[in-house]
Coordinates of C-alpha atoms in Angstrom, one line a residue:
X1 CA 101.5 124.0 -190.7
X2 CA 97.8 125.1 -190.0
X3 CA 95.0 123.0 -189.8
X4 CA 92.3 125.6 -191.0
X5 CA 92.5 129.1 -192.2
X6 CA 89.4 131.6 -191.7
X7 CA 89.0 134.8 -194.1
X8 CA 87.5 137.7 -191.2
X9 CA 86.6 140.5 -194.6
X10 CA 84.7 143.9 -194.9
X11 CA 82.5 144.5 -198.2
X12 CA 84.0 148.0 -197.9
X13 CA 87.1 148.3 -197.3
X14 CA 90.5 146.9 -197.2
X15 CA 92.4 145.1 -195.6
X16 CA 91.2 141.5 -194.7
X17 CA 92.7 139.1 -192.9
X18 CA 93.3 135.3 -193.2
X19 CA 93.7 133.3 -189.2
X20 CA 95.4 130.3 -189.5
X21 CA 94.2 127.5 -186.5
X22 CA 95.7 124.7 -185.8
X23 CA 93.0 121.1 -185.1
X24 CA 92.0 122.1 -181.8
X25 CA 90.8 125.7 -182.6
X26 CA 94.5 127.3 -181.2
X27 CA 95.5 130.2 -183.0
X28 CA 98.9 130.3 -184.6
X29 CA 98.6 133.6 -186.1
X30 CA 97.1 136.1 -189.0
X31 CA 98.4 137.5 -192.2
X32 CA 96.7 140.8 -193.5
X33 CA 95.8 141.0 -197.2
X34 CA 95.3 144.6 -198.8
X35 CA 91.7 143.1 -200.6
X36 CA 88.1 143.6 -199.3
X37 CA 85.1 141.6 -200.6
X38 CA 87.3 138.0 -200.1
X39 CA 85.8 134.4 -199.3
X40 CA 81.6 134.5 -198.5
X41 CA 79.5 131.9 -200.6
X42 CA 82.0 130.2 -202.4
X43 CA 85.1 128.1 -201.1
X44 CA 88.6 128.8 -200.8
X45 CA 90.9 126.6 -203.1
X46 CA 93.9 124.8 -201.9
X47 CA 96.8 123.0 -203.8
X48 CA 100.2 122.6 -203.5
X49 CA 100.5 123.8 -200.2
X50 CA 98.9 127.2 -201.4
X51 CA 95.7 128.5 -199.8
X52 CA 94.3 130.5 -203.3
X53 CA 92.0 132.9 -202.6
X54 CA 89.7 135.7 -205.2
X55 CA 88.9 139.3 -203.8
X56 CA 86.0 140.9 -205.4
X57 CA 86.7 144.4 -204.3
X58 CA 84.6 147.3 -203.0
X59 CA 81.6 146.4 -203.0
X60 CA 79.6 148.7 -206.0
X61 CA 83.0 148.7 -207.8
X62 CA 83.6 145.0 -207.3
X63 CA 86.6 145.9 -209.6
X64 CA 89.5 143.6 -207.9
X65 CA 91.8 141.9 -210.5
X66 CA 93.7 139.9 -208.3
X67 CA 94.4 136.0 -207.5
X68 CA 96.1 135.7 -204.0
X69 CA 98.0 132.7 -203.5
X70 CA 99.4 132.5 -199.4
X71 CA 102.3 129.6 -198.8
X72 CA 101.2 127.7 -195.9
X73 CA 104.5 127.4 -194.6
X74 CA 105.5 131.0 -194.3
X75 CA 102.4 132.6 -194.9
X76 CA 104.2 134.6 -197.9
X77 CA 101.6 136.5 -200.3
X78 CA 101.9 136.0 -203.9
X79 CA 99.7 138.4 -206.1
X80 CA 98.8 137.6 -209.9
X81 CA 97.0 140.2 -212.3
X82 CA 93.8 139.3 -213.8
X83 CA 92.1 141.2 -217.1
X84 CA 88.5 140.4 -215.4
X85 CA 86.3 141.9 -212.6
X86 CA 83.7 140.9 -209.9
X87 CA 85.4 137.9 -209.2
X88 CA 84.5 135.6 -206.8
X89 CA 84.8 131.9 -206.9
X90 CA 88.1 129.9 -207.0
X91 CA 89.3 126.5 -207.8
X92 CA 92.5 124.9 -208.8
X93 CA 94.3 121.8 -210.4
X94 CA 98.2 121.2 -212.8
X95 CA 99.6 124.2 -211.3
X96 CA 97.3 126.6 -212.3
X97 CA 94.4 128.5 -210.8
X98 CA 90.6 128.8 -212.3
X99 CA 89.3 132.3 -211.1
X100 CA 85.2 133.0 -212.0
X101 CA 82.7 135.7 -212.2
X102 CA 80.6 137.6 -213.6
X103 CA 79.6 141.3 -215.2
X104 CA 76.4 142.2 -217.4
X105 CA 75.6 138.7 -217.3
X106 CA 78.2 137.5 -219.2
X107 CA 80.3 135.2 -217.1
X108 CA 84.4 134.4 -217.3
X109 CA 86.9 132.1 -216.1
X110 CA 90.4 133.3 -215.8
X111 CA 92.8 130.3 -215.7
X112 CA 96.3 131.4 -214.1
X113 CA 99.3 129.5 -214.6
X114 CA 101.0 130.4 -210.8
X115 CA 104.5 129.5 -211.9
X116 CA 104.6 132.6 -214.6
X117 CA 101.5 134.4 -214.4
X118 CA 100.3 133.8 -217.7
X119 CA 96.3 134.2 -217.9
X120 CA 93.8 132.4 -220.6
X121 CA 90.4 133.9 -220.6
X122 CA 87.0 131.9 -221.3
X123 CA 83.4 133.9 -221.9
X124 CA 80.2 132.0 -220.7
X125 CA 77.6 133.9 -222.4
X126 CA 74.5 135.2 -221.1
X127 CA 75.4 132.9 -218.4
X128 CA 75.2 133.7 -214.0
X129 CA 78.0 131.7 -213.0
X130 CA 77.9 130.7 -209.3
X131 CA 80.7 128.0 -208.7
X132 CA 83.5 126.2 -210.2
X133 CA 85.3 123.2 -208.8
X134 CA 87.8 120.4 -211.0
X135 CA 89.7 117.6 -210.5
X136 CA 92.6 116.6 -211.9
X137 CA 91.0 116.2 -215.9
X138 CA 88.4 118.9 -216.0
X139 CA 87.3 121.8 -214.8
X140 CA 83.1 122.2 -213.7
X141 CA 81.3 125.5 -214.1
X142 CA 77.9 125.9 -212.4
X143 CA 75.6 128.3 -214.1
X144 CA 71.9 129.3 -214.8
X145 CA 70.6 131.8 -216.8
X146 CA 67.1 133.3 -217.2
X147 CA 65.0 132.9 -220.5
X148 CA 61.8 135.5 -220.9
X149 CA 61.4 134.6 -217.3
X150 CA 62.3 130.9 -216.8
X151 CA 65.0 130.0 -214.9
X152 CA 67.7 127.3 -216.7
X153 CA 70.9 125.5 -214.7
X154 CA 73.2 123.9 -216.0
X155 CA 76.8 122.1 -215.7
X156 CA 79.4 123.4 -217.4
X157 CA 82.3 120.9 -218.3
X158 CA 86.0 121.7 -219.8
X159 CA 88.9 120.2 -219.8
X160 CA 91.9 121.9 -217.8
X161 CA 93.1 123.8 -221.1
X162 CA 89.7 125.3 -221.2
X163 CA 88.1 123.3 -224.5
X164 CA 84.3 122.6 -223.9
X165 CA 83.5 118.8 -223.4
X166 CA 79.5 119.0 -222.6
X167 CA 76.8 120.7 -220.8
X168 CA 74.3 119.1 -218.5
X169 CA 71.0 120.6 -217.3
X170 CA 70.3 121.1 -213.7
X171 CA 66.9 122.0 -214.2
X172 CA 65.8 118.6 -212.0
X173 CA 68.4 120.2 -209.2
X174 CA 67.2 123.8 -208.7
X175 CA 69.7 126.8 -209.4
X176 CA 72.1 128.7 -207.2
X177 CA 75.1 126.0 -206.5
X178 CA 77.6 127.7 -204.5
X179 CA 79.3 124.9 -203.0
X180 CA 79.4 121.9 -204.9
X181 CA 82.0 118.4 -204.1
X182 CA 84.0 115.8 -205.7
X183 CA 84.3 112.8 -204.2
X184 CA 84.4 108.8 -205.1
X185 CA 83.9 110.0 -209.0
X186 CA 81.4 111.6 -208.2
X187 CA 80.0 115.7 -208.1
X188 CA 77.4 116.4 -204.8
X189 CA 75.8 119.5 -205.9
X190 CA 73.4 121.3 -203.7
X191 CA 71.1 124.3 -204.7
X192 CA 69.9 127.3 -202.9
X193 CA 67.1 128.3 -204.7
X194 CA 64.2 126.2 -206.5
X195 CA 63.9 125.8 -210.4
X196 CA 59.9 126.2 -209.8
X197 CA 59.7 129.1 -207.3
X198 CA 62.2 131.2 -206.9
X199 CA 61.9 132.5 -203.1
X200 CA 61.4 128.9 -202.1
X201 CA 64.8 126.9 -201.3
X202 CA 65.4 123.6 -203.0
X203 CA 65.4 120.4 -201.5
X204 CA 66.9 118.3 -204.0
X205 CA 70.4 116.8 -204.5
X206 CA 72.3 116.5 -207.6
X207 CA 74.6 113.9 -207.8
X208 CA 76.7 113.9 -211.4
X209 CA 78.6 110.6 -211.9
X210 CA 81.8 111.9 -213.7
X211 CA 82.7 108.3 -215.4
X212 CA 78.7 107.8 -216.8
X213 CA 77.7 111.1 -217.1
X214 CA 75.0 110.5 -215.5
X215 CA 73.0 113.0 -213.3
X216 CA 70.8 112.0 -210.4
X217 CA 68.5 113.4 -208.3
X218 CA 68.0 112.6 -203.8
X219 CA 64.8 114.3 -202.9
X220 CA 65.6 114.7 -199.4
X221 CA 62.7 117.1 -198.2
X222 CA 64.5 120.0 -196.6
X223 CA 66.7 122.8 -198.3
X224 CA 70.1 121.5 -198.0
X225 CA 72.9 124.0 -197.5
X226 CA 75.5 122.1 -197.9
X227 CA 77.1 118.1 -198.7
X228 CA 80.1 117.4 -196.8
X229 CA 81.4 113.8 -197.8
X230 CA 82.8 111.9 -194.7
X231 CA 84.5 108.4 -194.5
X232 CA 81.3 107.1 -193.1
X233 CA 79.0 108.4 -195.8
X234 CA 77.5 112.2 -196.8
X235 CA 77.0 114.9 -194.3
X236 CA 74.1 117.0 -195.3
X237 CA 73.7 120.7 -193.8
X238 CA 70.2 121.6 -194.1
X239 CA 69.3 125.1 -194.0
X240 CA 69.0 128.5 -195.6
X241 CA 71.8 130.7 -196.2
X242 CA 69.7 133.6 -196.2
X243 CA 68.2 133.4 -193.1
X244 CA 70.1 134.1 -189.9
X245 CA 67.0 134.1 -187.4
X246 CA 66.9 130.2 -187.6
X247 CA 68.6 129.0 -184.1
X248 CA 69.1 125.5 -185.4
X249 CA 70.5 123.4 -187.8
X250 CA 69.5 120.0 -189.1
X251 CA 72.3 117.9 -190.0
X252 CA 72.2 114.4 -191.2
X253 CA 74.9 111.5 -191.9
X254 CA 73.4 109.8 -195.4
X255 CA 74.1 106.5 -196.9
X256 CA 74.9 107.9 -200.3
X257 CA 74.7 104.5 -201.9
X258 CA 71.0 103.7 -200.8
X259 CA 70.7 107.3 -199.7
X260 CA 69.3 105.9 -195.9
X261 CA 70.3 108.2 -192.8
X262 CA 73.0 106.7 -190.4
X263 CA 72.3 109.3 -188.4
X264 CA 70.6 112.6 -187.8
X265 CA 70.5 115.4 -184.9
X266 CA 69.8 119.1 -184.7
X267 CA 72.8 121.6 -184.1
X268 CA 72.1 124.1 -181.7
X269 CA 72.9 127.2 -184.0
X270 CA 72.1 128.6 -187.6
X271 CA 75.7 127.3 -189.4
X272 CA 76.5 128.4 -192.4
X273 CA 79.4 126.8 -193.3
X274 CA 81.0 123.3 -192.6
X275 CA 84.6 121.3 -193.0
X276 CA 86.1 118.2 -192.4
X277 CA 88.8 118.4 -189.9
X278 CA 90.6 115.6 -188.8
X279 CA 87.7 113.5 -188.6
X280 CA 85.0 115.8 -187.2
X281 CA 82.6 118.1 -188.4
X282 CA 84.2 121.6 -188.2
X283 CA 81.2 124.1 -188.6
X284 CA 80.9 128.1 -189.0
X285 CA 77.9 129.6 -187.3
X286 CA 76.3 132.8 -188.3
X287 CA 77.5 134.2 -185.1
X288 CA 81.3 134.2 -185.8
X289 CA 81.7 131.1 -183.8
X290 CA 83.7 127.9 -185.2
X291 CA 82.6 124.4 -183.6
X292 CA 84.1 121.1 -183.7
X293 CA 81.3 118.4 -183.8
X294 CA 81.7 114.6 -183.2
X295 CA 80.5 112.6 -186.2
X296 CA 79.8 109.6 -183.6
X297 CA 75.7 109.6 -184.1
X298 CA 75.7 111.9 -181.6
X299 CA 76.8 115.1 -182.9
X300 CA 78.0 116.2 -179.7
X301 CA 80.7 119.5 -179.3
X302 CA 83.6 118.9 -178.3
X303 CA 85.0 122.5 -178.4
X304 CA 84.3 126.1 -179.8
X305 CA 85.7 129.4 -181.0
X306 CA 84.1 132.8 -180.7
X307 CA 86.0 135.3 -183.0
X308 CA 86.4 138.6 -181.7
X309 CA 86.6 140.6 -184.8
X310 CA 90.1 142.0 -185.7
X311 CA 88.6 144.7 -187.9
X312 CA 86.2 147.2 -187.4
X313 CA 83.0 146.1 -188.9
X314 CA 84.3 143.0 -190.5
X315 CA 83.0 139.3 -190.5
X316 CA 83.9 136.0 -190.9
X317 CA 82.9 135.1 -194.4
X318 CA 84.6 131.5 -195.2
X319 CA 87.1 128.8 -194.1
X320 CA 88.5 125.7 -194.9
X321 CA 90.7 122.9 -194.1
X322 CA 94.5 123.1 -195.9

């Protein structure tokens, strides 16, 4: 069985390509998928021993209306028909996929039942949906929307059949969540952009506690990319998606309790994406390079990858631990 998988994908043109790596960055193969436009902002899902996965398409049609599921013991590609387009964030839980997007701002969830295809449809309207992550109870749609020029976010919360159970405002957060967690009951939920200026980059954490409802908000000074939790606390990933000049990368080991830093240091690259794998910090520079960092205080390297693109103008937009 792998330890990661990494999509390498073309906005243009099919195919892509999934790379399956085992824990020390060793390649134990590929499988090519006929889809273009897979993986970028938003996670990868995995359940079941299924890596899950939702092409967009070509980018200008962004007409795709497929769910991959990939076995990660044979690699074997299962395919599932949506009714939607522009789709492009993924989550699952009881079997069944959750596929989002959005067209003429009016956003959709496709829930996919993976053992007979069956799909149930759900409109969010006048809605930009970003993200959608569950557990094993409910499923939890990020969204904002703008009214006569005033940005709104919100949380989204259904139960796994779909049925609304309540909405909670993100205003306090900012807008954009791409890559919200779960963890210890509760939802980590970094923005990209800033409720209050919208080419400024938000600095505030949302944390939603599932069993209150409650929302709270960490003001922790710099735009956070992304919240990685860690059995020693919450790893924070502060940066800008947007910008690939940046040569380093601020990352931070928080108490998330008393929200005090156990430790902090600067990673010597703009990353854009980071994992847990098998107790360190596996994290995707803008480069195309994979690193495995120690989560010892010292974020040190203990090893990298360069990937050599496979495909002619392609990229490697996402991974993620299976």
């Amino acid at each position: 069985m792998p330890a990661l998988a990494v999509i390498e994908t073309r906005p243009h043109v099919a195919p892509s390509r999934i790379h399956w790596l085992d824990g020390d960055l060793e390649a134990l193969g590929s499988t090519e998928i006929n889809h273009a436009a897979v993986g970028d902002y938003s996670r990868p899902a995995v359940m079941d021993g299924k890596l899950l996965l939702a092409p967009t398409g070509l980018t200008g049609r962004n007409d795709d209306k497929t769910v991959l599921s990939i076995e990660l013991d044979d690699f074997r590609v299962t395919e599932y028909a949506l009714d939607a387009v522009n789709n492009y964030c993924i989550t699952a839980a009881g079997g069944h996929a959750f596929i989002g997007g959005n067209l003429n701002f009016n956003s959709h969830i496709s829930k996919v039942n993976l053992a007979n295809g069956d799909v149930q449809s759900l409109t969010l309207s006048k809605l930009i949906l970003d993200s959608i992550i569950s557990d094993t109870s409910n499923l939890y749609a990020f969204a904002w929307e703008d009214i006569d020029g005033a940005v709104r976010s919100s949380l989204h919360i259904y139960d796994l059949d779909l049925n609304a159970i309540s909405c909670v405002s993100l205003d306090a957060c900012g807008y954009c969540a791409f890559r919200p967690r779960i963890f210890d009951d509760r939802i980590f939920i970094p923005s990209w952009t800033s409720i209050k200026n919208q080419n400024s980059r938000s600095s505030t954490l949302g944390v939603y506690d599932i069993s209150s409802r409650a929302l709270e908000t960490v003001e922790l000074k710099k735009p956070i990319l992304e919240t990685i939790p860690a059995d020693d606390g919450l790893i924070i990933i502060h940066g800008d998606i947007h910008q690939t000049s940046s040569t380093r990368t601020q990352a931070a080991l928080l108490d998330y309790e008393t929200w005090t830093v156990k430790s902090e240091g600067a990673l010597p690259y703009h990353a854009v994406q980071a994992e847990i794998l098998n107790n360190e910090l596996c994290v995707l520079d803008s480069g195309d390079r994979l690193h495995l960092v120690s989560l010892d205080g010292r974020w040190s390297e203990r090893l990298s990858l360069a990937f050599t693109p496979s495909l002619d103008d392609s990229h490697i937009s996402s991974f993620i631990a299976v």
